[in-house]
Steps between C-alpha positions, in 0.01 A plus 500: 500500500502472880744274686417128488237392749399855584256760397616814680400461863163344427562172679659675796202734525262204469671329795480818707129544428426130553654518848283801577174400332509125444215306654578176683350311206714687247817442702407131535479481119856633480600228747338228291715594201808501722410146609466395137843643430642295788326188369632544144866579565616236250246587229624841389211564262243439777717696743510802268124479445446508878751786523292702253179419690670606825572844352147525359358418843716767661370750244142390565551534877617858441144588393626731229345417164735720300806340657360149453421575135850639445660188643269276298599682182867409538439153648559300180828671425617463859414130501719435197790679668451322832478159330831565327680627809372243748678184402645331808408394852707772669315771308164343579589481870616862505185611319282308745680658798453846350129436450476367856643830629233693308226272632624526859486878475148484356386277787654746746332792322838673483489714187862617517627146550278374217631769264861434603460124456343543156772745401765249605322231299470718190868597518602138546282384211644770276855392591419135427362590160788735419745224589308253285493739204872574533576127491278440195 
């Protein structure tokens, strides 16, 4: 099985393509999910749901059906992992900041920055889950 929170490079590639190909409307949709995350910082279940929708919106903005379908396929499994690993305000704040970096890069249309920000987020999420699993 792949590392927690990841499916080899797919989310990073989705961010890169979204920065290149995302329409203003598609990028705005990503932003709406980021706002929902910010508004639900103390409701982890709602926060995680918005987190998943954020990633789906990034994939949709990438305009790559195969990539979007791939990410959708693993969505349920990823959600369970994310719900388990995200269990305090510091983690929620860090996750929100990582998503904000991705969104900022999408707004700027900077594909390398978007990919780097998503890679940072995926690595951070994997470390949070690994730490959670080690403590369990």
